[in-house]
């Protein structure tokens, strides 16, 4: 559902989504050709409108790590000096990194922009030494034998610290560790359609230089995989792995077929580690409904914009309803850095509604349920989280801690699968009990 609102020479389109990922968040979109003459560009007026929308709609504007209002003041001083819409977009897009929220993005994108994380990424970087935290299974980085525990020294022949400072130049003087890690991960995954030259050091002290393709290529590979893969990693244990199709309503029929064919099992592993682009509630509830026997609450929604605009706080609780067949066996759910948005919602939802045993590292941390905004005849598009989403125990989705927390979920320091190994160990212990 969309609503168009005209404002002076500018236009804004609002699209509400039940999905937790916008249409332009998954992959770069070409800039649209405008057939009629563009209105006169007015940077001050455009910023006034965008800032008003951010302050009304962005559910995660209030921060305890930096002063967001002062930050928007500084940003505005820079944006009103923009000579054209593209320069305005580039500066605004760069500014969103301070919020360390992969859901808060500004498009349309071009080759000067960083790849969109987590969809087009294969490395997670963090810590004072810019350590590799996780490596996406099956990616170019994985094939190159990069492993957690390695240090990332340079990207494209530039050390990371000055590169991070350059990203925030003119916007932030004091960069928090979270902001530093977020931008280090962006830099490690490179720019759209461009190779990355990485200089790394392994734990033995060896320095290795690798040139890797853009992770966007692997994202396209994932889109061509079967939407659902089922295997049996141990006797009586089935694993269902979802390959980034949570936004495709055709998945409902795929689930029906997969569960119909599923034979008797003693345990079930739901592997959500390859769902970085999020999805929609219809698909999520179709999947979760297989694991509940009665209507069950699974997620809390809060709407700060309602209180900001009308002074009336609003909260709702989402329920999942059962769907046949009911999978009435112990359930383990796996999550990791490439579990994004609706994937994260399924993980916390099954923890709350189905008493699943969750094994996961930190997940994608895509904040909230999205609203999509469009300005200046679609020359600027913004995704941001309008709804705050929480576990049924009140824990914000991005702060959820698994029953069995992992440092890395896709690969360990030896190139093994730590989450699957932990799941099989849990089932073995569960069976013995």
CSV table of N, CA and C in Angstrom, one decimal, residues 272-394:
chain,number,residue,atom,x,y,z
A,272,UNK,N,18.7,-21.3,9.6
A,272,UNK,CA,18.4,-20.0,9.1
A,272,UNK,C,19.6,-19.2,8.8
A,273,UNK,N,20.8,-19.8,8.6
A,273,UNK,CA,22.0,-19.0,8.5
A,273,UNK,C,22.2,-18.5,7.1
A,274,UNK,N,21.3,-18.8,6.1
A,274,UNK,CA,21.5,-18.3,4.8
A,274,UNK,C,20.3,-17.5,4.3
A,275,UNK,N,19.8,-16.6,5.2
A,275,UNK,CA,18.6,-15.7,5.0
A,275,UNK,C,18.9,-14.3,5.2
A,276,UNK,N,20.0,-13.7,4.6
A,276,UNK,CA,20.4,-12.4,4.9
A,276,UNK,C,19.5,-11.3,4.4
A,277,UNK,N,18.6,-11.5,3.4
A,277,UNK,CA,17.8,-10.5,2.9
A,277,UNK,C,16.4,-10.3,3.5
A,278,UNK,N,16.2,-11.1,4.5
A,278,UNK,CA,14.9,-10.9,5.2
A,278,UNK,C,13.7,-11.5,4.4
A,279,UNK,N,12.5,-11.0,4.6
A,279,UNK,CA,11.4,-11.6,3.9
A,279,UNK,C,10.1,-11.0,4.4
A,280,UNK,N,9.0,-11.7,4.4
A,280,UNK,CA,7.7,-11.2,4.8
A,280,UNK,C,7.1,-12.1,5.8
A,281,UNK,N,6.0,-11.6,6.5
A,281,UNK,CA,5.4,-12.3,7.6
A,281,UNK,C,4.6,-13.5,7.1
A,282,UNK,N,4.1,-13.5,5.9
A,282,UNK,CA,3.3,-14.6,5.4
A,282,UNK,C,4.2,-15.8,5.3
A,283,UNK,N,5.3,-15.7,4.8
A,283,UNK,CA,6.3,-16.8,4.6
A,283,UNK,C,6.8,-17.3,6.0
A,284,UNK,N,7.1,-16.3,6.9
A,284,UNK,CA,7.6,-16.6,8.2
A,284,UNK,C,6.5,-17.4,9.0
A,285,UNK,N,5.3,-17.0,8.9
A,285,UNK,CA,4.3,-17.7,9.7
A,285,UNK,C,3.9,-19.1,9.1
A,286,UNK,N,4.1,-19.2,7.8
A,286,UNK,CA,3.9,-20.5,7.2
A,286,UNK,C,4.9,-21.5,7.7
A,287,UNK,N,6.1,-21.0,7.9
A,287,UNK,CA,7.2,-21.9,8.4
A,287,UNK,C,7.0,-22.2,9.9
A,288,UNK,N,6.8,-21.1,10.6
A,288,UNK,CA,6.7,-21.3,12.1
A,288,UNK,C,5.5,-22.1,12.5
A,289,UNK,N,4.4,-22.0,11.7
A,289,UNK,CA,3.2,-22.7,12.0
A,289,UNK,C,3.3,-24.2,12.0
A,290,UNK,N,4.4,-24.8,11.4
A,290,UNK,CA,4.6,-26.2,11.4
A,290,UNK,C,5.0,-26.7,12.8
A,291,UNK,N,5.5,-25.8,13.7
A,291,UNK,CA,6.1,-26.2,14.9
A,291,UNK,C,5.3,-25.8,16.2
A,292,UNK,N,4.0,-25.3,15.9
A,292,UNK,CA,3.1,-25.0,17.1
A,292,UNK,C,1.8,-25.8,16.9
A,293,UNK,N,1.2,-26.1,18.0
A,293,UNK,CA,0.0,-26.9,18.0
A,293,UNK,C,-1.2,-26.1,18.4
A,294,UNK,N,-1.0,-24.8,18.7
A,294,UNK,CA,-2.1,-23.9,19.0
A,294,UNK,C,-1.7,-22.5,18.8
A,295,UNK,N,-2.6,-21.5,18.6
A,295,UNK,CA,-2.2,-20.2,18.4
A,295,UNK,C,-1.3,-19.7,19.5
A,296,UNK,N,-0.1,-19.1,19.1
A,296,UNK,CA,0.9,-18.8,20.1
A,296,UNK,C,1.5,-17.4,19.8
A,297,UNK,N,1.7,-16.6,20.8
A,297,UNK,CA,2.4,-15.3,20.6
A,297,UNK,C,3.9,-15.5,20.3
A,298,UNK,N,4.4,-14.8,19.4
A,298,UNK,CA,5.9,-15.0,19.1
A,298,UNK,C,6.7,-13.7,19.0
A,299,UNK,N,6.0,-12.5,18.9
A,299,UNK,CA,6.8,-11.3,18.7
A,299,UNK,C,6.0,-10.1,19.1
A,300,UNK,N,6.7,-9.1,19.7
A,300,UNK,CA,6.1,-7.8,20.1
A,300,UNK,C,6.5,-6.7,19.2
A,301,UNK,N,5.5,-5.9,18.8
A,301,UNK,CA,5.7,-4.7,17.9
A,301,UNK,C,5.4,-3.5,18.7
A,302,UNK,N,6.3,-2.5,18.7
A,302,UNK,CA,6.1,-1.2,19.2
A,302,UNK,C,6.2,-0.2,18.1
A,303,UNK,N,5.4,0.9,18.2
A,303,UNK,CA,5.3,1.9,17.1
A,303,UNK,C,5.6,3.3,17.7
A,304,UNK,N,6.9,3.7,17.9
A,304,UNK,CA,7.2,5.0,18.4
A,304,UNK,C,6.6,6.2,17.7
A,305,UNK,N,6.5,6.0,16.4
A,305,UNK,CA,5.9,7.2,15.6
A,305,UNK,C,4.5,7.6,16.1
A,306,UNK,N,3.7,6.6,16.5
A,306,UNK,CA,2.4,6.9,17.0
A,306,UNK,C,2.4,7.8,18.3
A,307,UNK,N,3.3,7.5,19.1
A,307,UNK,CA,3.5,8.3,20.4
A,307,UNK,C,4.1,9.7,20.0
A,308,UNK,N,5.0,9.7,19.1
A,308,UNK,CA,5.7,11.0,18.7
A,308,UNK,C,4.7,11.9,18.1
A,309,UNK,N,3.8,11.3,17.2
A,309,UNK,CA,2.9,12.2,16.5
A,309,UNK,C,1.6,12.5,17.3
A,310,UNK,N,1.1,11.5,18.0
A,310,UNK,CA,-0.2,11.7,18.7
A,310,UNK,C,-0.2,11.6,20.2
A,311,UNK,N,1.0,11.3,20.7
A,311,UNK,CA,1.0,11.2,22.2
A,311,UNK,C,0.4,9.9,22.7
A,312,UNK,N,0.1,9.0,21.8
A,312,UNK,CA,-0.5,7.7,22.2
A,312,UNK,C,0.4,6.5,21.9
A,313,UNK,N,1.0,5.9,22.9
A,313,UNK,CA,1.8,4.7,22.7
A,313,UNK,C,1.0,3.6,22.1
A,314,UNK,N,1.6,2.8,21.2
A,314,UNK,CA,0.9,1.7,20.6
A,314,UNK,C,1.8,0.4,20.6
A,315,UNK,N,1.3,-0.7,21.0
A,315,UNK,CA,2.0,-2.0,21.0
A,315,UNK,C,1.0,-3.0,20.5
A,316,UNK,N,1.6,-4.0,19.7
A,316,UNK,CA,0.8,-5.1,19.3
A,316,UNK,C,1.6,-6.4,19.5
A,317,UNK,N,1.0,-7.5,19.6
A,317,UNK,CA,1.6,-8.8,19.7
A,317,UNK,C,1.2,-9.7,18.6
A,318,UNK,N,2.2,-10.2,17.9
A,318,UNK,CA,2.0,-11.1,16.7
A,318,UNK,C,1.8,-12.5,17.2
A,319,UNK,N,0.9,-13.2,16.6
A,319,UNK,CA,0.7,-14.7,16.9
A,319,UNK,C,0.9,-15.5,15.7
A,320,UNK,N,1.3,-16.7,15.9
A,320,UNK,CA,1.4,-17.7,14.8
A,320,UNK,C,0.4,-18.8,15.0
A,321,UNK,N,-0.3,-19.2,14.0
A,321,UNK,CA,-1.3,-20.2,14.0
A,321,UNK,C,-0.7,-21.6,13.5
A,322,UNK,N,-1.2,-22.7,14.0
A,322,UNK,CA,-0.7,-24.0,13.6
A,322,UNK,C,-1.0,-24.3,12.1
A,323,UNK,N,-0.1,-25.0,11.5
A,323,UNK,CA,-0.3,-25.5,10.1
A,323,UNK,C,0.1,-27.0,10.1
A,324,UNK,N,-0.7,-27.8,9.5
A,324,UNK,CA,-0.4,-29.2,9.4
A,324,UNK,C,0.7,-29.5,8.3
A,325,UNK,N,1.6,-30.5,8.6
A,325,UNK,CA,1.6,-31.3,9.8
A,325,UNK,C,2.4,-30.7,10.9
A,326,UNK,N,2.0,-31.0,12.1
A,326,UNK,CA,2.7,-30.5,13.3
A,326,UNK,C,4.0,-31.3,13.5
A,327,UNK,N,5.1,-30.6,13.5
A,327,UNK,CA,6.4,-31.3,13.7
A,327,UNK,C,6.7,-31.4,15.2
A,328,UNK,N,6.3,-32.5,15.8
A,328,UNK,CA,6.3,-32.6,17.2
A,328,UNK,C,7.6,-33.4,17.7
A,329,UNK,N,8.7,-32.8,17.4
A,329,UNK,CA,10.0,-33.4,17.8
A,329,UNK,C,10.9,-32.3,18.4
A,330,UNK,N,11.9,-32.6,19.1
A,330,UNK,CA,12.8,-31.5,19.6
A,330,UNK,C,13.3,-30.7,18.4
A,331,UNK,N,13.3,-29.4,18.6
A,331,UNK,CA,13.7,-28.4,17.5
A,331,UNK,C,14.9,-27.6,17.9
A,332,UNK,N,15.9,-27.6,17.0
A,332,UNK,CA,17.0,-26.7,17.1
A,332,UNK,C,17.0,-25.7,15.9
A,333,UNK,N,17.2,-24.4,16.2
A,333,UNK,CA,17.3,-23.4,15.2
A,333,UNK,C,18.7,-22.8,15.2
A,334,UNK,N,19.2,-22.7,14.0
A,334,UNK,CA,20.6,-22.1,13.8
A,334,UNK,C,20.5,-20.7,13.2
A,335,UNK,N,21.3,-19.8,13.8
A,335,UNK,CA,21.4,-18.4,13.2
A,335,UNK,C,22.8,-17.9,13.3
A,336,UNK,N,23.0,-16.9,12.4
A,336,UNK,CA,24.4,-16.3,12.4
A,336,UNK,C,24.3,-15.0,11.7
A,337,UNK,N,25.5,-14.4,11.3
A,337,UNK,CA,25.6,-13.1,10.8
A,337,UNK,C,24.8,-12.9,9.5
A,338,UNK,N,24.5,-14.0,8.8
A,338,UNK,CA,23.7,-14.0,7.5
A,338,UNK,C,22.3,-14.5,7.7
A,339,UNK,N,21.9,-14.3,9.0
A,339,UNK,CA,20.4,-14.4,9.3
A,339,UNK,C,19.9,-13.0,9.5
A,340,UNK,N,19.2,-12.5,8.6
A,340,UNK,CA,18.8,-11.1,8.6
A,340,UNK,C,17.3,-10.9,8.7
A,341,UNK,N,16.9,-9.9,9.5
A,341,UNK,CA,15.6,-9.3,9.4
A,341,UNK,C,14.5,-10.4,9.8
A,342,UNK,N,13.7,-10.8,8.8
A,342,UNK,CA,12.7,-11.8,9.0
A,342,UNK,C,13.3,-13.1,9.4
A,343,UNK,N,14.5,-13.4,9.0
A,343,UNK,CA,15.2,-14.6,9.5
A,343,UNK,C,15.4,-14.5,11.0
A,344,UNK,N,15.8,-13.3,11.4
A,344,UNK,CA,16.0,-13.1,12.9
A,344,UNK,C,14.7,-13.2,13.6
A,345,UNK,N,13.6,-12.7,13.0
A,345,UNK,CA,12.3,-12.8,13.6
A,345,UNK,C,11.9,-14.3,13.7
A,346,UNK,N,12.2,-15.1,12.8
A,346,UNK,CA,11.8,-16.5,12.9
A,346,UNK,C,12.6,-17.2,14.0
A,347,UNK,N,13.9,-16.8,14.2
A,347,UNK,CA,14.7,-17.4,15.2
A,347,UNK,C,14.1,-17.1,16.6
A,348,UNK,N,13.9,-15.8,16.8
A,348,UNK,CA,13.4,-15.4,18.2
A,348,UNK,C,11.9,-15.9,18.3
A,349,UNK,N,11.2,-15.9,17.2
A,349,UNK,CA,9.8,-16.4,17.3
A,349,UNK,C,9.7,-17.8,17.7
A,350,UNK,N,10.5,-18.7,17.1
A,350,UNK,CA,10.5,-20.1,17.5
A,350,UNK,C,11.0,-20.3,18.9
A,351,UNK,N,11.9,-19.5,19.3
A,351,UNK,CA,12.4,-19.6,20.7
A,351,UNK,C,11.3,-19.3,21.6
A,352,UNK,N,10.4,-18.3,21.3
A,352,UNK,CA,9.3,-18.0,22.2
A,352,UNK,C,8.1,-18.9,22.0
A,353,UNK,N,7.8,-19.3,20.8
A,353,UNK,CA,6.5,-20.0,20.5
A,353,UNK,C,6.7,-21.5,20.5
A,354,UNK,N,7.8,-22.0,20.2
A,354,UNK,CA,8.0,-23.5,20.1
A,354,UNK,C,9.0,-24.1,21.0
A,355,UNK,N,9.5,-23.2,21.9
A,355,UNK,CA,10.5,-23.7,22.9
A,355,UNK,C,11.7,-24.3,22.1
A,356,UNK,N,12.1,-23.7,21.0
A,356,UNK,CA,13.2,-24.2,20.2
A,356,UNK,C,14.5,-24.0,21.0
A,357,UNK,N,15.5,-24.9,20.8
A,357,UNK,CA,16.8,-24.7,21.3
A,357,UNK,C,17.6,-23.9,20.2
A,358,UNK,N,18.0,-22.7,20.6
A,358,UNK,CA,18.6,-21.8,19.6
A,358,UNK,C,20.2,-21.8,19.8
A,359,UNK,N,20.8,-22.1,18.7
A,359,UNK,CA,22.3,-22.0,18.6
A,359,UNK,C,22.7,-21.0,17.6
A,360,UNK,N,23.3,-19.9,18.0
A,360,UNK,CA,23.6,-18.8,17.1
A,360,UNK,C,24.7,-17.9,17.6
A,361,UNK,N,25.4,-17.3,16.7
A,361,UNK,CA,26.2,-16.1,17.0
A,361,UNK,C,25.4,-14.9,16.9
A,362,UNK,N,26.0,-13.7,17.0
A,362,UNK,CA,25.3,-12.5,16.8
A,362,UNK,C,24.7,-12.6,15.3
A,363,UNK,N,23.5,-12.2,15.2
A,363,UNK,CA,22.8,-12.3,13.9
A,363,UNK,C,23.0,-11.0,13.1
A,364,UNK,N,22.2,-10.7,12.1
A,364,UNK,CA,22.4,-9.6,11.2
A,364,UNK,C,22.1,-8.2,11.8
A,365,UNK,N,21.3,-8.2,12.9
A,365,UNK,CA,21.0,-7.0,13.6
A,365,UNK,C,20.4,-5.9,12.7
A,366,UNK,N,19.4,-6.3,11.8
A,366,UNK,CA,18.7,-5.4,11.0
A,366,UNK,C,17.5,-4.9,11.8
A,367,UNK,N,17.5,-3.6,12.1
A,367,UNK,CA,16.6,-3.1,13.1
A,367,UNK,C,15.2,-2.9,12.6
A,368,UNK,N,14.2,-3.5,13.3
A,368,UNK,CA,12.8,-3.2,13.1
A,368,UNK,C,12.1,-3.7,11.9
A,369,UNK,N,10.9,-3.3,11.8
A,369,UNK,CA,10.0,-3.6,10.6
A,369,UNK,C,10.0,-2.3,9.7
A,370,UNK,N,10.2,-2.5,8.4
A,370,UNK,CA,10.6,-1.4,7.6
A,370,UNK,C,9.4,-0.5,7.1
A,371,UNK,N,9.7,0.7,6.9
A,371,UNK,CA,9.0,1.6,6.0
A,371,UNK,C,9.9,2.1,4.9
A,372,UNK,N,9.3,2.2,3.7
A,372,UNK,CA,10.1,2.6,2.5
A,372,UNK,C,9.7,4.0,2.1
A,373,UNK,N,10.6,5.0,2.0
A,373,UNK,CA,10.3,6.4,1.7
A,373,UNK,C,11.0,6.7,0.4
A,374,UNK,N,10.3,7.5,-0.4
A,374,UNK,CA,10.9,8.0,-1.7
A,374,UNK,C,10.7,9.5,-1.9
A,375,UNK,N,11.8,10.1,-2.4
A,375,UNK,CA,11.8,11.6,-2.5
A,375,UNK,C,12.3,12.0,-3.9
A,376,UNK,N,12.0,13.2,-4.2
A,376,UNK,CA,12.6,13.8,-5.4
A,376,UNK,C,12.4,12.9,-6.6
A,377,UNK,N,11.1,12.6,-6.9
A,377,UNK,CA,10.8,11.7,-8.1
A,377,UNK,C,11.7,10.4,-8.1
A,378,UNK,N,11.8,9.8,-6.9
A,378,UNK,CA,12.5,8.5,-6.8
A,378,UNK,C,14.0,8.6,-6.9
A,379,UNK,N,14.5,9.8,-7.0
A,379,UNK,CA,16.0,9.9,-7.0
A,379,UNK,C,16.6,9.6,-5.7
A,380,UNK,N,15.9,9.7,-4.6
A,380,UNK,CA,16.4,9.3,-3.3
A,380,UNK,C,15.3,8.3,-2.7
A,381,UNK,N,15.8,7.2,-2.2
A,381,UNK,CA,14.9,6.2,-1.6
A,381,UNK,C,15.6,5.8,-0.2
A,382,UNK,N,14.7,5.8,0.8
A,382,UNK,CA,15.2,5.5,2.1
A,382,UNK,C,14.4,4.3,2.7
A,383,UNK,N,15.2,3.3,3.3
A,383,UNK,CA,14.6,2.3,4.1
A,383,UNK,C,15.0,2.6,5.5
A,384,UNK,N,14.0,2.5,6.4
A,384,UNK,CA,14.3,2.6,7.8
A,384,UNK,C,13.3,1.8,8.7
A,385,UNK,N,13.7,1.4,9.9
A,385,UNK,CA,12.8,0.6,10.7
A,385,UNK,C,11.8,1.5,11.4
A,386,UNK,N,10.5,1.3,11.1
A,386,UNK,CA,9.4,2.1,11.8
A,386,UNK,C,9.0,1.4,13.1
A,387,UNK,N,9.0,0.1,13.1
A,387,UNK,CA,8.5,-0.6,14.3
A,387,UNK,C,9.7,-1.2,15.0
A,388,UNK,N,9.6,-1.1,16.4
A,388,UNK,CA,10.6,-1.9,17.2
A,388,UNK,C,10.1,-3.3,17.4
A,389,UNK,N,10.9,-4.2,17.2
A,389,UNK,CA,10.5,-5.6,17.3
A,389,UNK,C,11.3,-6.3,18.5
A,390,UNK,N,10.5,-7.1,19.3
A,390,UNK,CA,11.1,-7.7,20.5
A,390,UNK,C,10.6,-9.1,20.6
A,391,UNK,N,11.5,-9.9,21.3
A,391,UNK,CA,11.1,-11.2,21.8
A,391,UNK,C,9.9,-11.1,22.8
A,392,UNK,N,9.2,-12.2,23.0
A,392,UNK,CA,8.1,-12.1,23.9
A,392,UNK,C,8.5,-11.8,25.3
A,393,UNK,N,9.7,-12.0,25.7
A,393,UNK,CA,10.2,-11.7,27.0
A,393,UNK,C,10.6,-10.2,27.1
A,394,UNK,N,10.4,-9.5,26.1
A,394,UNK,CA,10.8,-8.1,26.1
A,394,UNK,C,12.1,-7.7,25.6
